[in-house]
PDB file of C-alpha atoms in Angstrom:
ATOM      1  CA  MET A  10       0.000   0.000   0.000  1.00  0.00           C
ATOM      2  CA  LYS A  11       2.861   2.372   0.829  1.00  0.00           C
ATOM      3  CA  GLY A  12       4.315   1.677  -2.612  1.00  0.00           C
ATOM      4  CA  LEU A  13       1.056   2.605  -4.330  1.00  0.00           C
ATOM      5  CA  ILE A  14       0.788   5.864  -2.386  1.00  0.00           C
ATOM      6  CA  THR A  15       4.413   6.706  -3.210  1.00  0.00           C
ATOM      7  CA  ALA A  16       3.854   5.970  -6.905  1.00  0.00           C
ATOM      8  CA  VAL A  17       0.728   8.163  -7.041  1.00  0.00           C
ATOM      9  CA  ALA A  18       2.562  10.988  -5.255  1.00  0.00           C
ATOM     10  CA  LEU A  19       5.437  10.845  -7.750  1.00  0.00           C
ATOM     11  CA  VAL A  20       3.065  10.833 -10.721  1.00  0.00           C
ATOM     12  CA  LEU A  21       1.219  13.879  -9.357  1.00  0.00           C
ATOM     13  CA  LEU A  22       4.500  15.657  -8.652  1.00  0.00           C
ATOM     14  CA  PHE A  23       5.764  15.188 -12.208  1.00  0.00           C
ATOM     15  CA  ALA A  24       2.361  15.943 -13.748  1.00  0.00           C
ATOM     16  CA  CYS A  25       2.477  19.442 -12.247  1.00  0.00           C
ATOM     17  CA  TYR A  26       5.748  20.110 -14.052  1.00  0.00           C
ATOM     18  CA  ALA A  27       4.405  18.758 -17.335  1.00  0.00           C
ATOM     19  CA  PHE A  28       1.510  21.208 -17.468  1.00  0.00           C
ATOM     20  CA  ALA A  29       3.188  24.337 -16.122  1.00  0.00           C
ATOM     21  CA  GLY A  30       5.611  26.837 -17.547  1.00  0.00           C
ATOM     22  CA  GLU A  31       7.310  26.275 -20.842  1.00  0.00           C
ATOM     23  CA  HIS A  32       7.071  23.243 -23.089  1.00  0.00           C
ATOM     24  CA  SER A  33       7.242  22.307 -26.735  1.00  0.00           C
ATOM     25  CA  ALA A  34       4.514  20.809 -28.879  1.00  0.00           C
ATOM     26  CA  PHE A  35       4.283  19.319 -32.349  1.00  0.00           C
ATOM     27  CA  ALA A  36       1.702  21.328 -34.283  1.00  0.00           C
ATOM     28  CA  ARG A  37       0.015  21.717 -37.649  1.00  0.00           C
ATOM     29  CA  ILE A  38       0.267  25.417 -38.447  1.00  0.00           C
ATOM     30  CA  THR A  39      -2.474  27.031 -40.526  1.00  0.00           C
ATOM     31  CA  VAL A  40      -2.936  30.707 -41.389  1.00  0.00           C
ATOM     32  CA  TYR A  41      -5.860  33.115 -41.487  1.00  0.00           C
ATOM     33  CA  TRP A  42      -6.439  36.798 -42.214  1.00  0.00           C
ATOM     34  CA  HIS A  43      -9.115  39.502 -42.307  1.00  0.00           C
ATOM     35  CA  ARG A  44     -11.683  38.605 -44.939  1.00  0.00           C
ATOM     36  CA  GLU A  45     -14.147  40.842 -46.735  1.00  0.00           C
ATOM     37  CA  GLY A  46     -17.030  41.678 -44.451  1.00  0.00           C
ATOM     38  CA  SER A  47     -15.241  40.572 -41.262  1.00  0.00           C
ATOM     39  CA  GLY A  48     -14.508  44.174 -40.241  1.00  0.00           C
ATOM     40  CA  GLU A  49     -12.012  44.647 -37.430  1.00  0.00           C
ATOM     41  CA  HIS A  50     -12.948  41.337 -35.826  1.00  0.00           C
ATOM     42  CA  ALA A  51     -11.899  38.243 -37.727  1.00  0.00           C
ATOM     43  CA  SER A  52     -11.876  36.079 -34.636  1.00  0.00           C
ATOM     44  CA  TRP A  53     -14.225  33.363 -33.513  1.00  0.00           C
ATOM     45  CA  ASN A  54     -14.568  34.842 -30.028  1.00  0.00           C
ATOM     46  CA  GLY A  55     -14.899  38.505 -31.087  1.00  0.00           C
ATOM     47  CA  ALA A  56     -11.397  39.627 -30.096  1.00  0.00           C
ATOM     48  CA  ARG A  57      -9.770  42.376 -32.161  1.00  0.00           C
ATOM     49  CA  LEU A  58      -6.928  40.659 -34.019  1.00  0.00           C
ATOM     50  CA  ARG A  59      -3.582  41.924 -35.260  1.00  0.00           C
ATOM     51  CA  GLY A  60      -0.337  40.409 -36.464  1.00  0.00           C
ATOM     52  CA  GLY A  61       1.264  38.413 -33.685  1.00  0.00           C
ATOM     53  CA  HIS A  62      -1.972  36.703 -32.635  1.00  0.00           C
ATOM     54  CA  CYS A  63      -2.938  33.077 -33.110  1.00  0.00           C
ATOM     55  CA  ALA A  64      -5.856  30.742 -32.518  1.00  0.00           C
ATOM     56  CA  VAL A  65      -5.425  27.685 -30.291  1.00  0.00           C
ATOM     57  CA  ASP A  66      -7.432  25.061 -28.448  1.00  0.00           C
ATOM     58  CA  PRO A  67      -7.710  26.722 -25.016  1.00  0.00           C
ATOM     59  CA  LYS A  68      -7.882  23.313 -23.323  1.00  0.00           C
ATOM     60  CA  LYS A  69      -4.371  22.538 -24.602  1.00  0.00           C
ATOM     61  CA  ILE A  70      -2.813  26.024 -24.774  1.00  0.00           C
ATOM     62  CA  PRO A  71      -4.276  28.628 -22.394  1.00  0.00           C
ATOM     63  CA  TYR A  72      -5.218  32.057 -23.733  1.00  0.00           C
ATOM     64  CA  ALA A  73      -2.442  34.671 -23.305  1.00  0.00           C
ATOM     65  CA  SER A  74       0.234  31.995 -23.772  1.00  0.00           C
ATOM     66  CA  LYS A  75       3.170  32.891 -25.974  1.00  0.00           C
ATOM     67  CA  VAL A  76       3.621  30.529 -28.934  1.00  0.00           C
ATOM     68  CA  VAL A  77       7.170  30.770 -30.282  1.00  0.00           C
ATOM     69  CA  PHE A  78       7.687  29.925 -33.961  1.00  0.00           C
ATOM     70  CA  PRO A  79      11.120  29.798 -35.635  1.00  0.00           C
ATOM     71  CA  ASP A  80      10.640  33.327 -37.023  1.00  0.00           C
ATOM     72  CA  ALA A  81       8.399  35.106 -34.499  1.00  0.00           C
ATOM     73  CA  ALA A  82       6.271  34.758 -31.400  1.00  0.00           C
ATOM     74  CA  CYS A  83       2.481  34.978 -31.239  1.00  0.00           C
ATOM     75  CA  VAL A  84       0.011  35.412 -28.399  1.00  0.00           C
ATOM     76  CA  ALA A  85      -2.859  32.918 -28.115  1.00  0.00           C
ATOM     77  CA  VAL A  86      -6.050  35.028 -28.175  1.00  0.00           C
ATOM     78  CA  ASP A  87      -8.512  33.174 -30.403  1.00  0.00           C
ATOM     79  CA  SER A  88     -10.019  29.755 -31.024  1.00  0.00           C
ATOM     80  CA  GLY A  89     -12.362  28.103 -33.467  1.00  0.00           C
ATOM     81  CA  PRO A  90     -14.030  24.779 -34.192  1.00  0.00           C
ATOM     82  CA  ASP A  91     -11.465  23.671 -36.789  1.00  0.00           C
ATOM     83  CA  VAL A  92      -8.622  24.414 -34.369  1.00  0.00           C
ATOM     84  CA  VAL A  93     -10.267  22.556 -31.491  1.00  0.00           C
ATOM     85  CA  ASN A  94     -11.203  19.464 -33.515  1.00  0.00           C
ATOM     86  CA  ARG A  95      -7.768  19.494 -35.276  1.00  0.00           C
ATOM     87  CA  LYS A  96      -9.322  19.207 -38.731  1.00  0.00           C
ATOM     88  CA  ALA A  97      -6.164  20.315 -40.595  1.00  0.00           C
ATOM     89  CA  ALA A  98      -3.937  17.808 -38.798  1.00  0.00           C
ATOM     90  CA  ARG A  99      -6.356  14.916 -39.151  1.00  0.00           C
ATOM     91  CA  SER A 100      -6.996  15.553 -42.861  1.00  0.00           C
ATOM     92  CA  CYS A 101      -3.453  16.107 -44.153  1.00  0.00           C
ATOM     93  CA  GLY A 102      -1.264  14.252 -41.648  1.00  0.00           C
ATOM     94  CA  ARG A 103       0.793  11.509 -43.317  1.00  0.00           C
ATOM     95  CA  ASN A 104       1.619   9.569 -40.164  1.00  0.00           C
ATOM     96  CA  ALA A 105       0.270   9.111 -36.639  1.00  0.00           C
ATOM     97  CA  ALA A 106       2.355  11.933 -35.142  1.00  0.00           C
ATOM     98  CA  GLU A 107       1.078  14.420 -37.731  1.00  0.00           C
ATOM     99  CA  ARG A 108      -2.536  13.268 -37.431  1.00  0.00           C
ATOM    100  CA  ASN A 109      -2.360  13.650 -33.631  1.00  0.00           C
ATOM    101  CA  ALA A 110      -0.703  17.094 -33.712  1.00  0.00           C
ATOM    102  CA  ILE A 111      -2.401  20.117 -32.197  1.00  0.00           C
ATOM    103  CA  VAL A 112      -3.486  22.867 -34.606  1.00  0.00           C
ATOM    104  CA  ILE A 113      -2.370  26.485 -34.264  1.00  0.00           C
ATOM    105  CA  ASP A 114      -3.936  29.022 -36.625  1.00  0.00           C
ATOM    106  CA  ARG A 115      -1.588  32.002 -37.072  1.00  0.00           C
ATOM    107  CA  PHE A 116      -3.183  35.372 -37.887  1.00  0.00           C
ATOM    108  CA  PHE A 117      -1.851  37.769 -40.530  1.00  0.00           C
ATOM    109  CA  GLY A 118      -3.132  41.214 -41.475  1.00  0.00           C
ATOM    110  CA  THR A 119      -3.386  40.396 -45.186  1.00  0.00           C
ATOM    111  CA  LYS A 120      -4.011  37.372 -47.337  1.00  0.00           C
ATOM    112  CA  GLN A 121      -0.734  37.949 -49.194  1.00  0.00           C
ATOM    113  CA  LYS A 122       1.342  37.853 -45.995  1.00  0.00           C
ATOM    114  CA  ALA A 123      -0.491  34.772 -44.752  1.00  0.00           C
ATOM    115  CA  LEU A 124      -0.072  32.789 -47.956  1.00  0.00           C
ATOM    116  CA  ALA A 125       3.573  33.843 -48.342  1.00  0.00           C
ATOM    117  CA  TRP A 126       4.333  32.633 -44.808  1.00  0.00           C
ATOM    118  CA  ALA A 127       2.481  29.356 -45.370  1.00  0.00           C
ATOM    119  CA  LYS A 128       4.391  28.746 -48.599  1.00  0.00           C
ATOM    120  CA  ALA A 129       7.783  29.450 -46.989  1.00  0.00           C
ATOM    121  CA  HIS A 130       7.321  27.279 -43.877  1.00  0.00           C
ATOM    122  CA  PRO A 131       6.504  23.612 -43.250  1.00  0.00           C
ATOM    123  CA  HIS A 132       2.921  22.701 -42.382  1.00  0.00           C
ATOM    124  CA  PHE A 133       4.039  20.762 -39.306  1.00  0.00           C
ATOM    125  CA  MET A 134       6.628  22.047 -36.835  1.00  0.00           C
ATOM    126  CA  THR A 135       7.614  21.975 -33.189  1.00  0.00           C
ATOM    127  CA  VAL A 136       6.785  25.205 -31.371  1.00  0.00           C
ATOM    128  CA  GLN A 137       7.644  26.443 -27.891  1.00  0.00           C
ATOM    129  CA  ILE A 138       4.700  27.334 -25.669  1.00  0.00           C
ATOM    130  CA  GLN A 139       5.164  29.657 -22.697  1.00  0.00           C
ATOM    131  CA  THR A 140       2.080  29.748 -20.519  1.00  0.00           C
ATOM    132  CA  PRO A 141       1.153  33.022 -18.767  1.00  0.00           C
ATOM    133  CA  ASP A 142       2.523  31.780 -15.437  1.00  0.00           C
ATOM    134  CA  THR A 143       6.028  31.298 -16.874  1.00  0.00           C
ATOM    135  CA  LYS A 144       8.411  33.468 -14.848  1.00  0.00           C
ATOM    136  CA  HIS A 145      11.755  33.061 -16.607  1.00  0.00           C
ATOM    137  CA  GLY A 146      12.688  35.304 -19.494  1.00  0.00           C
ATOM    138  CA  ILE A 147      10.715  38.283 -18.200  1.00  0.00           C
ATOM    139  CA  LYS A 148      12.387  41.668 -18.649  1.00  0.00           C
ATOM    140  CA  VAL A 149      11.626  44.489 -16.260  1.00  0.00           C
ATOM    141  CA  VAL A 150      11.127  47.711 -18.217  1.00  0.00           C
ATOM    142  CA  THR A 151      10.922  51.107 -16.551  1.00  0.00           C
ATOM    143  CA  ALA A 152      10.227  54.568 -17.915  1.00  0.00           C
ATOM    144  CA  GLU A 153      13.313  56.772 -18.248  1.00  0.00           C
ATOM    145  CA  THR A 154      11.723  59.834 -16.658  1.00  0.00           C
ATOM    146  CA  PRO A 155       8.960  60.004 -14.088  1.00  0.00           C
ATOM    147  CA  GLY A 156       5.599  60.889 -15.602  1.00  0.00           C
ATOM    148  CA  SER A 157       6.533  59.693 -19.085  1.00  0.00           C
ATOM    149  CA  SER A 158       4.471  57.014 -20.744  1.00  0.00           C
ATOM    150  CA  PRO A 159       5.767  53.458 -20.349  1.00  0.00           C
ATOM    151  CA  PRO A 160       7.253  51.658 -23.349  1.00  0.00           C
ATOM    152  CA  ASN A 161       5.149  49.203 -25.342  1.00  0.00           C
ATOM    153  CA  ILE A 162       6.256  45.922 -23.765  1.00  0.00           C
ATOM    154  CA  ALA A 163       3.505  43.873 -25.422  1.00  0.00           C
ATOM    155  CA  SER A 164       4.906  44.367 -28.906  1.00  0.00           C
ATOM    156  CA  ASN A 165       6.045  41.333 -30.874  1.00  0.00           C
ATOM    157  CA  ASP A 166       8.192  43.403 -33.232  1.00  0.00           C
ATOM    158  CA  ARG A 167      11.534  41.796 -33.913  1.00  0.00           C
ATOM    159  CA  ALA A 168      14.678  43.626 -34.798  1.00  0.00           C
ATOM    160  CA  GLU A 169      16.946  42.060 -37.347  1.00  0.00           C
ATOM    161  CA  PHE A 170      20.659  42.667 -36.994  1.00  0.00           C
ATOM    162  CA  GLY A 171      22.005  45.120 -39.523  1.00  0.00           C
ATOM    163  CA  THR A 172      18.647  46.627 -40.434  1.00  0.00           C
ATOM    164  CA  PRO A 173      17.558  50.015 -39.153  1.00  0.00           C
ATOM    165  CA  GLN A 174      14.238  50.273 -37.367  1.00  0.00           C
TER     166      GLN A 174
END
């Protein structure tokens, strides 16, 4: 009996680490954009979308999580039935790992940007997921002078070396 209790305690201990913080996931990446008639809201849940947002299954990736792709990072703010039921992974996966992958739908401001990204990147990839409770990697940013407005720390803009901003 003591062995069973010890085994259950160890499983629960390691399960907490598996679901918290930062982890990687194999995902089918799809793209979407503002369509005619969608106005400012192209999201399933009514959120105002912009570049750097993505749709996820909130049961697998909590909202406000940071999803890190090889070229950029996105914030999970949206969902939808095709993301939750993994339609894209189930329909075009060529093996069991691909068919069982989660689906992340990355938002772009225009159709041209979305299709160009989809053409240049693989449909399936491993992404890093940083849940909102992740503490490491946080930078503390302060205003230079009292009373000045704080910097935009929620921006996903990336600076490339050698290119002026």
